[in-house]
Amino acid sequence: MTKCDCNERVGIEINSYQLFEDLKTFFNTQVEKGIFLDIPVTQPYFCGYNLKPKEVKDEYKWYANKWYKCKTCGTLWEFVYPDFPAKGFVRKFEDGVYHIKE
């Protein structure tokens, strides 16, 4: 049985290109080893509205670039790539259920 290290890892803010590349390599390696599954992103991490003339609301949604699910413990990982100068992040959902960012 393949063992994971999800308990030892935490979510993180991505504030450098090197950290982004390191995390991307880590997740790709976990998928290649069969530890994580690369699953489709189905829910946005942020929803908002732009007000247009005459008070018409234009909804927008921001989605993560990747979701990964650990096949061993069921932890769901959300990976949002940075768009510098905007930072990216990785979030951890230990229960395996996605929760919209509050």
PDB file of C-alpha atoms in Angstrom:
ATOM      1  CA  MET A   1       0.000   0.000   0.000  1.00  0.00           C
ATOM      2  CA  THR A   2       1.303   3.433  -0.936  1.00  0.00           C
ATOM      3  CA  LYS A   3       1.737   5.809   1.978  1.00  0.00           C
ATOM      4  CA  CYS A   4       1.004   9.537   1.797  1.00  0.00           C
ATOM      5  CA  ASP A   5       2.425  12.446   3.794  1.00  0.00           C
ATOM      6  CA  CYS A   6      -0.706  14.649   3.694  1.00  0.00           C
ATOM      7  CA  ASN A   7      -0.798  14.911   7.506  1.00  0.00           C
ATOM      8  CA  GLU A   8       2.629  16.548   7.450  1.00  0.00           C
ATOM      9  CA  ARG A   9       1.737  19.078   4.731  1.00  0.00           C
ATOM     10  CA  VAL A  10      -0.245  22.307   5.030  1.00  0.00           C
ATOM     11  CA  GLY A  11      -1.715  24.884   2.683  1.00  0.00           C
ATOM     12  CA  ILE A  12       0.620  27.640   1.562  1.00  0.00           C
ATOM     13  CA  GLU A  13       0.683  31.004  -0.167  1.00  0.00           C
ATOM     14  CA  ILE A  14       2.760  31.012  -3.361  1.00  0.00           C
ATOM     15  CA  ASN A  15       4.837  34.182  -3.521  1.00  0.00           C
ATOM     16  CA  SER A  16       7.746  33.157  -5.748  1.00  0.00           C
ATOM     17  CA  TYR A  17       8.203  31.510  -9.109  1.00  0.00           C
ATOM     18  CA  GLN A  18      10.578  28.917  -7.601  1.00  0.00           C
ATOM     19  CA  LEU A  19       8.007  27.858  -4.995  1.00  0.00           C
ATOM     20  CA  PHE A  20       5.375  27.573  -7.730  1.00  0.00           C
ATOM     21  CA  GLU A  21       7.646  25.329  -9.814  1.00  0.00           C
ATOM     22  CA  ASP A  22       8.507  23.195  -6.773  1.00  0.00           C
ATOM     23  CA  LEU A  23       4.833  22.688  -5.915  1.00  0.00           C
ATOM     24  CA  LYS A  24       3.903  21.945  -9.500  1.00  0.00           C
ATOM     25  CA  THR A  25       6.647  19.304  -9.663  1.00  0.00           C
ATOM     26  CA  PHE A  26       5.525  17.822  -6.340  1.00  0.00           C
ATOM     27  CA  PHE A  27       1.895  17.435  -7.412  1.00  0.00           C
ATOM     28  CA  ASN A  28       2.814  16.048 -10.852  1.00  0.00           C
ATOM     29  CA  THR A  29       5.137  13.519  -9.198  1.00  0.00           C
ATOM     30  CA  GLN A  30       2.418  12.442  -6.762  1.00  0.00           C
ATOM     31  CA  VAL A  31       0.068  11.823  -9.705  1.00  0.00           C
ATOM     32  CA  GLU A  32       2.759   9.888 -11.615  1.00  0.00           C
ATOM     33  CA  LYS A  33       3.407   7.705  -8.544  1.00  0.00           C
ATOM     34  CA  GLY A  34      -0.317   6.950  -8.236  1.00  0.00           C
ATOM     35  CA  ILE A  35      -0.651   8.623  -4.833  1.00  0.00           C
ATOM     36  CA  PHE A  36      -2.844  11.541  -5.998  1.00  0.00           C
ATOM     37  CA  LEU A  37      -5.574  11.748  -8.603  1.00  0.00           C
ATOM     38  CA  ASP A  38      -5.807  14.825 -10.837  1.00  0.00           C
ATOM     39  CA  ILE A  39      -9.530  15.578 -10.708  1.00  0.00           C
ATOM     40  CA  PRO A  40     -11.614  18.194 -12.554  1.00  0.00           C
ATOM     41  CA  VAL A  41     -12.240  21.505 -10.811  1.00  0.00           C
ATOM     42  CA  THR A  42     -16.013  21.862 -10.445  1.00  0.00           C
ATOM     43  CA  GLN A  43     -16.512  24.747  -8.018  1.00  0.00           C
ATOM     44  CA  PRO A  44     -15.156  28.309  -7.879  1.00  0.00           C
ATOM     45  CA  TYR A  45     -13.059  29.498  -4.960  1.00  0.00           C
ATOM     46  CA  PHE A  46     -14.470  33.029  -5.345  1.00  0.00           C
ATOM     47  CA  CYS A  47     -17.697  34.521  -6.723  1.00  0.00           C
ATOM     48  CA  GLY A  48     -18.391  38.221  -7.185  1.00  0.00           C
ATOM     49  CA  TYR A  49     -20.392  40.771  -9.143  1.00  0.00           C
ATOM     50  CA  ASN A  50     -19.595  43.737 -11.351  1.00  0.00           C
ATOM     51  CA  LEU A  51     -22.273  46.415 -11.321  1.00  0.00           C
ATOM     52  CA  LYS A  52     -23.216  47.573 -14.774  1.00  0.00           C
ATOM     53  CA  PRO A  53     -25.333  50.609 -15.693  1.00  0.00           C
ATOM     54  CA  LYS A  54     -28.930  50.427 -14.460  1.00  0.00           C
ATOM     55  CA  GLU A  55     -27.894  48.175 -11.553  1.00  0.00           C
ATOM     56  CA  VAL A  56     -27.521  45.038 -13.688  1.00  0.00           C
ATOM     57  CA  LYS A  57     -25.206  42.594 -11.963  1.00  0.00           C
ATOM     58  CA  ASP A  58     -22.586  40.728 -13.964  1.00  0.00           C
ATOM     59  CA  GLU A  59     -21.473  37.657 -11.991  1.00  0.00           C
ATOM     60  CA  TYR A  60     -17.907  36.365 -12.223  1.00  0.00           C
ATOM     61  CA  LYS A  61     -16.260  33.276 -10.770  1.00  0.00           C
ATOM     62  CA  TRP A  62     -12.619  32.377 -10.207  1.00  0.00           C
ATOM     63  CA  TYR A  63     -11.626  28.721 -10.401  1.00  0.00           C
ATOM     64  CA  ALA A  64      -8.535  26.886  -9.183  1.00  0.00           C
ATOM     65  CA  ASN A  65      -6.158  25.598 -11.833  1.00  0.00           C
ATOM     66  CA  LYS A  66      -5.990  22.120 -10.333  1.00  0.00           C
ATOM     67  CA  TRP A  67      -7.543  19.847  -7.745  1.00  0.00           C
ATOM     68  CA  TYR A  68      -5.778  16.750  -6.499  1.00  0.00           C
ATOM     69  CA  LYS A  69      -7.221  14.001  -4.328  1.00  0.00           C
ATOM     70  CA  CYS A  70      -5.056  11.699  -2.224  1.00  0.00           C
ATOM     71  CA  LYS A  71      -5.937   8.071  -2.937  1.00  0.00           C
ATOM     72  CA  THR A  72      -4.688   7.004   0.505  1.00  0.00           C
ATOM     73  CA  CYS A  73      -6.311   9.429   2.967  1.00  0.00           C
ATOM     74  CA  GLY A  74      -8.864  11.254   0.772  1.00  0.00           C
ATOM     75  CA  THR A  75      -7.471  14.766   1.337  1.00  0.00           C
ATOM     76  CA  LEU A  76      -8.422  17.234  -1.402  1.00  0.00           C
ATOM     77  CA  TRP A  77      -5.786  19.763  -2.493  1.00  0.00           C
ATOM     78  CA  GLU A  78      -6.674  22.982  -4.321  1.00  0.00           C
ATOM     79  CA  PHE A  79      -3.880  24.569  -6.390  1.00  0.00           C
ATOM     80  CA  VAL A  80      -4.275  28.138  -7.702  1.00  0.00           C
ATOM     81  CA  TYR A  81      -1.372  29.213  -9.879  1.00  0.00           C
ATOM     82  CA  PRO A  82       0.103  32.661  -9.233  1.00  0.00           C
ATOM     83  CA  ASP A  83      -0.336  35.393 -11.836  1.00  0.00           C
ATOM     84  CA  PHE A  84       2.426  37.657 -10.599  1.00  0.00           C
ATOM     85  CA  PRO A  85       2.281  40.113  -8.993  1.00  0.00           C
ATOM     86  CA  ALA A  86      -0.852  38.315  -7.697  1.00  0.00           C
ATOM     87  CA  LYS A  87       0.057  35.394  -5.442  1.00  0.00           C
ATOM     88  CA  GLY A  88      -1.214  31.853  -5.788  1.00  0.00           C
ATOM     89  CA  PHE A  89      -2.019  29.343  -3.083  1.00  0.00           C
ATOM     90  CA  VAL A  90      -2.507  25.716  -2.153  1.00  0.00           C
ATOM     91  CA  ARG A  91      -5.325  24.815   0.226  1.00  0.00           C
ATOM     92  CA  LYS A  92      -5.902  21.540   2.036  1.00  0.00           C
ATOM     93  CA  PHE A  93      -9.300  19.953   2.730  1.00  0.00           C
ATOM     94  CA  GLU A  94      -8.632  17.036   5.044  1.00  0.00           C
ATOM     95  CA  ASP A  95     -12.211  15.785   4.910  1.00  0.00           C
ATOM     96  CA  GLY A  96     -11.973  15.528   1.107  1.00  0.00           C
ATOM     97  CA  VAL A  97     -14.896  17.921   0.655  1.00  0.00           C
ATOM     98  CA  TYR A  98     -14.427  21.272  -1.080  1.00  0.00           C
ATOM     99  CA  HIS A  99     -15.452  24.361   0.919  1.00  0.00           C
ATOM    100  CA  ILE A 100     -15.691  27.764  -0.772  1.00  0.00           C
ATOM    101  CA  LYS A 101     -13.158  30.245   0.613  1.00  0.00           C
ATOM    102  CA  GLU A 102     -14.653  32.518   3.250  1.00  0.00           C
TER     103      GLU A 102
END
